[in-house]
């Protein structure tokens, strides 16, 4: 060994020592920030962009989608689904393309969750989800892209199978199970209307051709006007833990027990969401919002505006312990107004390159709905 040149030794070291997450090696920092959409410019007839989603496609591109609320910032109203794509890791972005448009409907589509199945990209969204439904019965719709997120086929109405109880997917992404039980299964999470709320899992064992209901966690009381501190599980993001269980980070709409995240768990691939496994994470303070969660490099990342009452202080946290503890105080990404967020990461590099994380979020100076921003985060210490 002593005879080998130092450069060769270094090369051998670089090839064999894959980057590993340790408290010393993990020091996330924002290395780039971009605005993907700006509200209020009226471009393309859009008043406000909200509810950003992000996924890495099967071809390795980044795909971002958001609601374009045409006439007002309100949840109810005519909307389109705007998507942009980057094939160079977020350095440059293609123009906005419209994945779906509800015309001048009095209510319309609501995002939504992205997913990946084989070589296809999936996009689930709700239609006519808000009472009193000027646009007809609610439905859950599925878009499929066979060209890596560049274009979409016609929406498929899943309500023939799922019924017309409101199921608003995400916001965020659905997972494909990587481990047993139910390896390969698609697991999406969604919620109901404020009155008939609660979360439900939507499952597919054939790559999204057929769907069925998995576990549910209804609000208590169900179908009644909500009161402060009622048990009201709302917007949700599933993720798979290293033991093959599915965890779901849930918006705790009425602040049952705490102003913090609710976490549900399933050990049967999402078939059930047992109520006795529901926990509350007091470290993850939350003003009732859609938050981001991602499992990558053996870490769990979590993003939200970390505040009990206001949508400010967008914070990234990480856990070395499967989400049972969170490291330090995390990384403050934006101290100003900030709202919904979602996380994505490319698959770990076999060459051991420094891992990246992408955080898309609602960001503004006086309102969180002013822009949709994308932060590229280097996970590794410099
Ligand atoms: C979707 O299907 C449901 C149930 O068949 C139907 O009531 C609803 O009108 C359909 N919605 C759309 C937008 O096609
Ligand atoms: C935002 O976070 C910083 C750092 O943790 C803290 O000092 C500040 O008070 C927070 N802002 C609000 C409005 O709570
Ligand atoms: C995380 O879960 C895996 C799989 O169950 C386990 O092997 C590991 O020890 C857990 N890590 C911690 C820190 O609890």
Coordinates of C-alpha atoms and ligand atoms in Angstrom, one line a residue:
X1 CA 0.0 0.0 0.0
X2 CA 2.8 2.4 0.9
X3 CA 4.0 2.3 -2.7
X4 CA 0.7 3.6 -4.1
X5 CA 0.7 7.2 -5.2
X6 CA -1.3 9.5 -2.9
X7 CA -3.6 10.5 -5.8
X8 CA -4.6 6.9 -6.5
X9 CA -5.3 6.4 -2.8
X10 CA -7.5 9.4 -2.8
X11 CA -9.4 8.1 -5.8
X12 CA -10.0 4.7 -4.2
X13 CA -11.2 6.5 -1.0
X14 CA -13.6 8.7 -3.0
X15 CA -15.0 5.7 -4.9
X16 CA -15.6 3.5 -1.9
X17 CA -16.7 6.0 0.9
X18 CA -20.3 6.9 0.2
X19 CA -21.5 9.9 2.0
X20 CA -23.3 8.9 5.2
X21 CA -25.5 11.0 7.4
X22 CA -24.0 11.6 10.9
X23 CA -24.5 14.6 13.3
X24 CA -21.1 15.8 12.0
X25 CA -21.7 15.4 8.3
X26 CA -25.2 16.8 8.1
X27 CA -25.4 20.7 8.0
X28 CA -28.1 21.7 5.7
X29 CA -27.9 25.2 4.1
X30 CA -29.7 26.9 1.2
X31 CA -27.4 27.0 -1.8
X32 CA -29.9 28.5 -4.3
X33 CA -33.3 30.1 -4.2
X34 CA -35.6 30.8 -7.1
X35 CA -39.2 32.1 -7.6
X36 CA -41.1 29.7 -9.8
X37 CA -44.4 31.7 -9.8
X38 CA -45.2 35.2 -8.8
X39 CA -48.8 36.1 -7.9
X40 CA -50.6 39.3 -8.7
X41 CA -48.9 39.8 -12.1
X42 CA -52.1 38.6 -13.8
X43 CA -49.9 36.6 -16.2
X44 CA -52.0 34.0 -18.0
X45 CA -55.0 35.3 -16.2
X46 CA -53.9 34.1 -12.8
X47 CA -54.5 36.1 -9.6
X48 CA -52.6 33.9 -7.1
X49 CA -50.4 30.8 -7.2
X50 CA -50.7 28.5 -4.2
X51 CA -50.3 24.9 -2.9
X52 CA -46.9 24.0 -4.5
X53 CA -46.0 20.4 -5.2
X54 CA -42.7 19.0 -6.2
X55 CA -41.4 15.6 -7.3
X56 CA -38.3 14.0 -8.9
X57 CA -39.6 12.3 -12.1
X58 CA -38.5 8.8 -13.2
X59 CA -36.2 10.5 -15.7
X60 CA -34.5 12.5 -13.0
X61 CA -36.2 15.8 -13.8
X62 CA -37.7 18.1 -11.2
X63 CA -41.4 18.7 -11.7
X64 CA -43.2 21.5 -9.8
X65 CA -46.9 22.1 -9.9
X66 CA -49.2 24.7 -8.2
X67 CA -52.7 25.9 -8.2
X68 CA -53.3 29.0 -10.3
X69 CA -56.3 30.7 -8.7
X70 CA -57.6 32.8 -11.5
X71 CA -59.7 35.5 -10.0
X72 CA -58.9 35.7 -6.2
X73 CA -56.7 34.2 -3.6
X74 CA -59.6 32.2 -2.2
X75 CA -59.8 28.4 -2.0
X76 CA -63.1 28.4 -3.8
X77 CA -63.0 29.6 -7.4
X78 CA -61.9 28.9 -10.9
X79 CA -58.4 27.5 -11.1
X80 CA -55.8 25.9 -13.3
X81 CA -52.9 23.5 -12.5
X82 CA -49.6 25.1 -13.5
X83 CA -46.5 23.0 -13.8
X84 CA -42.9 23.7 -14.6
X85 CA -40.1 21.2 -15.3
X86 CA -36.3 21.3 -14.9
X87 CA -34.1 18.7 -16.4
X88 CA -30.8 20.1 -15.0
X89 CA -31.4 19.8 -11.3
X90 CA -33.2 23.1 -11.0
X91 CA -30.5 25.3 -12.7
X92 CA -33.0 26.3 -15.4
X93 CA -36.8 25.8 -15.7
X94 CA -39.1 25.4 -18.7
X95 CA -42.2 27.6 -19.1
X96 CA -45.4 27.1 -17.2
X97 CA -47.6 24.4 -18.8
X98 CA -51.2 23.9 -17.8
X99 CA -52.0 20.4 -16.7
X100 CA -55.7 21.0 -16.2
X101 CA -58.0 24.0 -16.4
X102 CA -61.6 24.2 -15.0
X103 CA -62.6 27.1 -17.3
X104 CA -64.8 29.6 -15.5
X105 CA -66.3 27.2 -13.1
X106 CA -67.6 28.7 -9.9
X107 CA -65.4 26.2 -7.9
X108 CA -63.0 23.9 -9.6
X109 CA -59.9 21.9 -9.0
X110 CA -57.8 21.7 -5.9
X111 CA -54.3 20.3 -5.6
X112 CA -53.3 17.7 -5.1
X113 CA -50.6 15.1 -4.9
X114 CA -47.8 14.1 -7.3
X115 CA -46.6 10.5 -7.6
X116 CA -44.4 8.2 -9.6
X117 CA -45.3 4.8 -10.9
X118 CA -42.8 2.9 -13.1
X119 CA -41.9 5.4 -15.8
X120 CA -45.1 7.5 -15.4
X121 CA -45.8 10.6 -13.3
X122 CA -49.2 10.7 -11.6
X123 CA -51.1 13.8 -10.4
X124 CA -54.2 13.5 -8.2
X125 CA -56.5 16.4 -7.6
X126 CA -60.0 17.1 -6.4
X127 CA -62.8 18.8 -8.3
X128 CA -65.7 20.7 -6.8
X129 CA -64.5 20.0 -3.3
X130 CA -65.9 23.0 -1.5
X131 CA -69.6 23.3 -0.5
X132 CA -72.0 24.5 -1.8
X133 CA -70.6 23.0 -5.0
X134 CA -71.6 25.3 -7.8
X135 CA -69.8 23.0 -10.2
X136 CA -71.5 19.6 -9.5
X137 CA -70.7 16.6 -7.4
X138 CA -67.2 16.4 -5.9
X139 CA -64.8 14.0 -7.6
X140 CA -61.2 12.8 -7.4
X141 CA -59.3 13.0 -10.7
X142 CA -56.1 11.3 -11.9
X143 CA -53.7 12.7 -14.5
X144 CA -51.0 10.5 -16.0
X145 CA -47.9 11.7 -17.8
X146 CA -46.1 9.1 -20.0
X147 CA -43.4 11.6 -21.1
X148 CA -41.8 12.3 -17.7
X149 CA -44.0 15.2 -16.7
X150 CA -43.9 17.2 -20.0
X151 CA -47.6 16.6 -20.9
X152 CA -50.6 14.9 -19.5
X153 CA -53.4 12.6 -20.7
X154 CA -57.1 13.3 -20.1
X155 CA -58.1 13.3 -16.5
X156 CA -59.6 10.0 -15.2
X157 CA -62.6 10.4 -12.8
X158 CA -62.0 8.0 -9.9
X159 CA -65.3 8.7 -8.3
X160 CA -67.0 5.9 -10.1
X161 CA -65.0 3.6 -7.8
X162 CA -64.3 5.9 -4.8
X163 CA -67.7 7.5 -4.5
X164 CA -68.4 11.2 -4.2
X165 CA -67.5 11.9 -0.6
X166 CA -64.8 14.7 -0.9
X167 CA -61.3 13.3 -1.0
X168 CA -58.8 16.2 -1.4
X169 CA -55.4 14.5 -2.0
X170 CA -52.3 15.8 -0.2
X171 CA -51.1 18.5 -0.6
X172 CA -47.8 16.9 -1.3
X173 CA -46.9 13.6 -2.9
X174 CA -48.0 9.9 -2.8
X175 CA -45.3 7.3 -2.1
X176 CA -44.5 4.0 -3.6
X177 CA -43.6 1.5 -0.9
X178 CA -39.9 0.5 -1.1
X179 CA -40.1 -2.2 1.6
X180 CA -42.4 -4.9 2.8
X181 CA -45.2 -5.1 3.7
X182 CA -46.9 -4.3 0.3
X183 CA -43.7 -3.4 -1.5
X184 CA -44.5 -1.5 -4.7
X185 CA -47.9 -0.2 -3.5
X186 CA -48.9 3.4 -4.2
X187 CA -50.1 5.1 -1.0
X188 CA -51.7 8.6 -1.3
X189 CA -53.3 10.4 1.6
X190 CA -56.1 13.0 1.5
X191 CA -58.8 14.6 3.6
X192 CA -62.5 15.6 3.5
X193 CA -64.4 18.8 3.8
X194 CA -64.0 20.8 7.0
X195 CA -67.3 19.5 8.4
X196 CA -66.9 15.9 7.1
X197 CA -63.2 15.8 7.7
X198 CA -60.5 13.2 8.5
X199 CA -57.8 11.6 6.5
X200 CA -58.0 8.5 4.4
X201 CA -55.4 6.6 2.4
X202 CA -55.9 5.7 -1.2
X203 CA -54.0 2.6 -2.4
X204 CA -53.1 1.0 -5.7
X205 CA -51.3 -2.3 -6.1
X206 CA -51.1 -2.1 -9.9
X207 CA -49.3 1.1 -10.6
X208 CA -52.3 3.3 -10.5
X209 CA -54.6 1.5 -12.8
X210 CA -57.1 0.5 -10.1
X211 CA -57.5 2.1 -6.7
X212 CA -59.2 1.3 -3.4
X213 CA -59.5 2.8 0.0
X214 CA -57.0 2.0 2.7
X215 CA -57.1 3.1 6.4
X216 CA -59.1 6.1 7.6
X217 CA -58.9 8.4 10.6
X218 CA -62.2 10.4 10.8
X219 CA -62.7 13.6 12.7
X220 CA -64.5 13.4 16.0
X221 CA -67.4 14.2 16.0
X222 CA -67.8 13.4 12.3
X223 CA -70.2 15.5 10.2
X224 CA -70.7 18.1 12.8
X225 CA -69.7 21.8 12.9
X226 CA -66.1 22.0 14.1
X227 CA -65.3 23.4 17.6
X228 CA -61.9 24.6 18.8
X229 CA -59.8 21.6 19.9
X230 CA -61.9 19.0 18.1
X231 CA -60.0 16.1 16.7
X232 CA -59.8 17.1 13.1
X233 CA -57.1 15.4 11.0
X234 CA -56.8 17.4 7.8
X235 CA -54.1 17.8 5.0
X236 CA -51.6 15.0 5.1
X237 CA -48.3 13.8 3.8
X238 CA -47.3 10.0 4.0
X239 CA -43.8 8.7 4.2
X240 CA -42.2 5.3 4.7
X241 CA -40.0 4.6 7.7
X242 CA -37.1 2.2 7.6
X243 CA -39.1 -0.6 9.2
X244 CA -41.6 -0.6 6.3
X245 CA -44.3 1.1 8.2
X246 CA -46.1 4.2 6.8
X247 CA -46.2 7.3 8.8
X248 CA -48.5 10.3 8.0
X249 CA -47.8 13.8 9.0
X250 CA -51.2 15.5 9.5
X251 CA -52.4 19.1 9.8
X252 CA -54.1 19.3 13.2
X253 CA -56.8 21.6 12.1
X254 CA -58.5 22.4 15.4
X255 CA -55.4 22.1 17.6
X256 CA -56.5 19.0 19.4
X257 CA -54.1 18.7 22.4
X258 CA -51.5 21.0 20.9
X259 CA -50.6 23.5 18.3
X260 CA -48.4 20.9 16.6
X261 CA -48.3 18.1 14.1
X262 CA -50.4 14.9 14.4
X263 CA -48.7 11.7 13.2
X264 CA -50.5 8.5 12.3
X265 CA -48.9 5.2 11.5
X266 CA -49.7 2.1 9.6
X267 CA -47.9 -1.3 9.8
X268 CA -49.9 -3.0 7.1
X269 CA -49.0 -0.9 4.0
X270 CA -51.8 1.6 4.6
X271 CA -54.7 -0.9 4.9
X272 CA -55.4 0.5 8.4
X273 CA -54.6 3.7 10.4
X274 CA -55.1 2.5 13.9
X275 CA -56.3 5.3 16.2
X276 CA -54.2 4.0 19.1
X277 CA -51.1 4.7 17.1
X278 CA -51.8 8.4 16.6
X279 CA -49.3 10.6 18.3
X280 CA -48.6 14.4 18.6
X281 CA -45.2 15.9 18.1
X282 CA -44.8 18.9 20.4
X283 CA -41.4 19.8 18.8
X284 CA -43.1 20.3 15.4
X285 CA -45.2 23.4 16.4
X286 CA -47.5 24.2 13.6
X287 CA -50.2 26.9 12.8
X288 CA -52.4 24.3 11.0
X289 CA -50.9 24.1 7.5
X290 CA -49.8 21.7 4.8
X291 CA -46.2 20.6 5.7
X292 CA -43.4 18.8 3.9
X293 CA -41.9 15.5 4.9
X294 CA -39.2 13.4 3.1
X295 CA -37.2 10.4 4.0
X296 CA -33.8 10.4 2.3
X297 CA -30.2 9.3 3.2
X298 CA -31.5 7.7 6.4
X299 CA -32.8 11.0 7.6
X300 CA -36.3 12.4 7.9
X301 CA -36.7 16.0 6.9
X302 CA -39.7 18.1 7.9
X303 CA -40.7 21.6 6.7
X304 CA -43.3 24.0 7.9
X305 CA -43.8 27.6 9.2
X306 CA -42.7 26.7 12.7
X307 CA -45.0 28.9 14.7
X308 CA -48.1 28.2 16.9
X309 CA -50.3 30.8 15.3
X310 CA -48.7 32.5 12.3
X311 CA -47.6 31.3 8.9
X312 CA -44.0 32.7 9.3
X313 CA -40.5 31.2 9.9
X314 CA -40.4 28.5 7.3
X315 CA -38.1 26.0 9.0
X316 CA -36.4 22.8 7.9
X317 CA -35.8 20.1 10.5
X318 CA -34.2 16.7 10.4
X319 CA -34.2 13.6 12.4
X320 CA -31.6 10.9 12.8
X321 CA -34.0 8.8 14.9
X322 CA -36.9 7.9 12.5
X323 CA -38.7 11.1 13.6
X324 CA -38.7 10.4 17.3
X325 CA -36.4 13.4 18.0
X326 CA -35.3 16.4 15.8
X327 CA -31.8 17.7 15.6
X328 CA -31.1 21.1 17.2
X329 CA -33.3 24.0 16.1
X330 CA -33.2 23.1 12.4
X331 CA -32.6 25.6 9.6
X332 CA -34.5 28.8 9.4
X333 CA -35.1 29.1 5.6
X334 CA -37.3 32.3 5.5
X335 CA -38.3 34.3 8.6
X336 CA -41.1 36.1 6.8
X337 CA -44.6 35.0 5.7
X338 CA -44.5 31.4 4.5
X339 CA -47.1 28.7 4.2
X340 CA -47.5 25.4 2.4
X341 CA -44.4 23.5 1.6
X342 CA -43.3 20.2 0.0
X343 CA -39.9 18.4 -0.2
X344 CA -38.2 16.3 -2.8
X345 CA -34.7 14.7 -3.3
X346 CA -33.0 12.9 -6.1
X347 CA -32.1 9.2 -5.3
X348 CA -28.9 8.9 -3.4
X349 CA -25.9 9.1 -5.8
X350 CA -24.0 5.8 -6.0
X351 CA -20.8 7.9 -6.5
X352 CA -21.4 9.4 -3.1
X353 CA -21.9 13.0 -4.3
X354 CA -23.1 15.5 -1.7
X355 CA -26.8 15.0 -1.4
X356 CA -29.3 17.7 -2.3
X357 CA -32.8 18.5 -1.1
X358 CA -35.4 20.6 -2.8
X359 CA -37.9 22.6 -0.8
X360 CA -40.8 24.3 -2.5
X361 CA -42.9 26.7 -0.5
X362 CA -45.3 29.7 -0.4
X363 CA -43.2 32.8 0.4
X364 CA -43.8 36.5 0.7
X365 CA -42.9 39.7 2.4
X366 CA -46.4 40.7 3.7
X367 CA -48.4 37.6 2.6
X368 CA -47.2 34.0 2.2
X369 CA -49.2 33.8 -1.1
X370 CA -47.1 36.3 -3.0
X371 CA -44.8 33.8 -4.6
X372 CA -43.9 30.1 -4.9
X373 CA -40.2 29.7 -4.1
X374 CA -37.9 26.8 -4.6
X375 CA -34.9 26.5 -2.2
X376 CA -32.1 24.1 -3.2
X377 CA -30.5 22.8 0.0
X378 CA -27.2 21.1 0.3
X379 CA -27.5 18.5 3.1
X380 CA -23.8 18.0 3.7
X381 CA -21.5 20.1 5.8
X382 CA -19.2 22.1 3.4
Ligands
LIG1 C1 -67.2 12.0 -11.7 O1 -67.9 10.8 -11.4 C2 -68.9 11.0 -10.5 C3 -69.5 9.6 -10.2 O2 -69.7 8.9 -11.3 C4 -70.0 11.9 -11.2 O3 -71.0 12.1 -10.2 C5 -69.3 13.3 -11.4 O4 -70.2 14.1 -12.1 C6 -68.1 13.1 -12.3 N1 -67.4 14.4 -12.4 C7 -66.7 14.8 -13.4 C8 -66.1 16.1 -13.4 O5 -66.6 14.1 -14.5
LIG2 C1 -38.6 33.1 14.0 O1 -37.5 32.3 14.4 C2 -36.5 33.0 15.0 C3 -35.3 32.1 15.2 O2 -35.7 30.9 15.8 C4 -37.0 33.6 16.3 O3 -36.0 34.4 16.9 C5 -38.2 34.5 16.0 O4 -38.7 35.1 17.1 C6 -39.2 33.8 15.2 N1 -40.3 34.7 14.7 C7 -41.5 34.7 15.2 C8 -42.4 35.7 14.6 O5 -41.8 34.0 16.1
LIG3 C1 -34.9 3.4 12.8 O1 -35.6 2.3 12.4 C2 -34.8 1.2 12.0 C3 -35.7 0.1 11.4 O2 -36.7 -0.2 12.4 C4 -34.0 0.7 13.1 O3 -33.1 -0.3 12.7 C5 -33.1 1.9 13.6 O4 -32.4 1.5 14.8 C6 -34.0 3.0 14.0 N1 -33.2 4.2 14.4 C7 -33.3 4.8 15.6 C8 -32.3 5.8 15.9 O5 -34.2 4.5 16.4

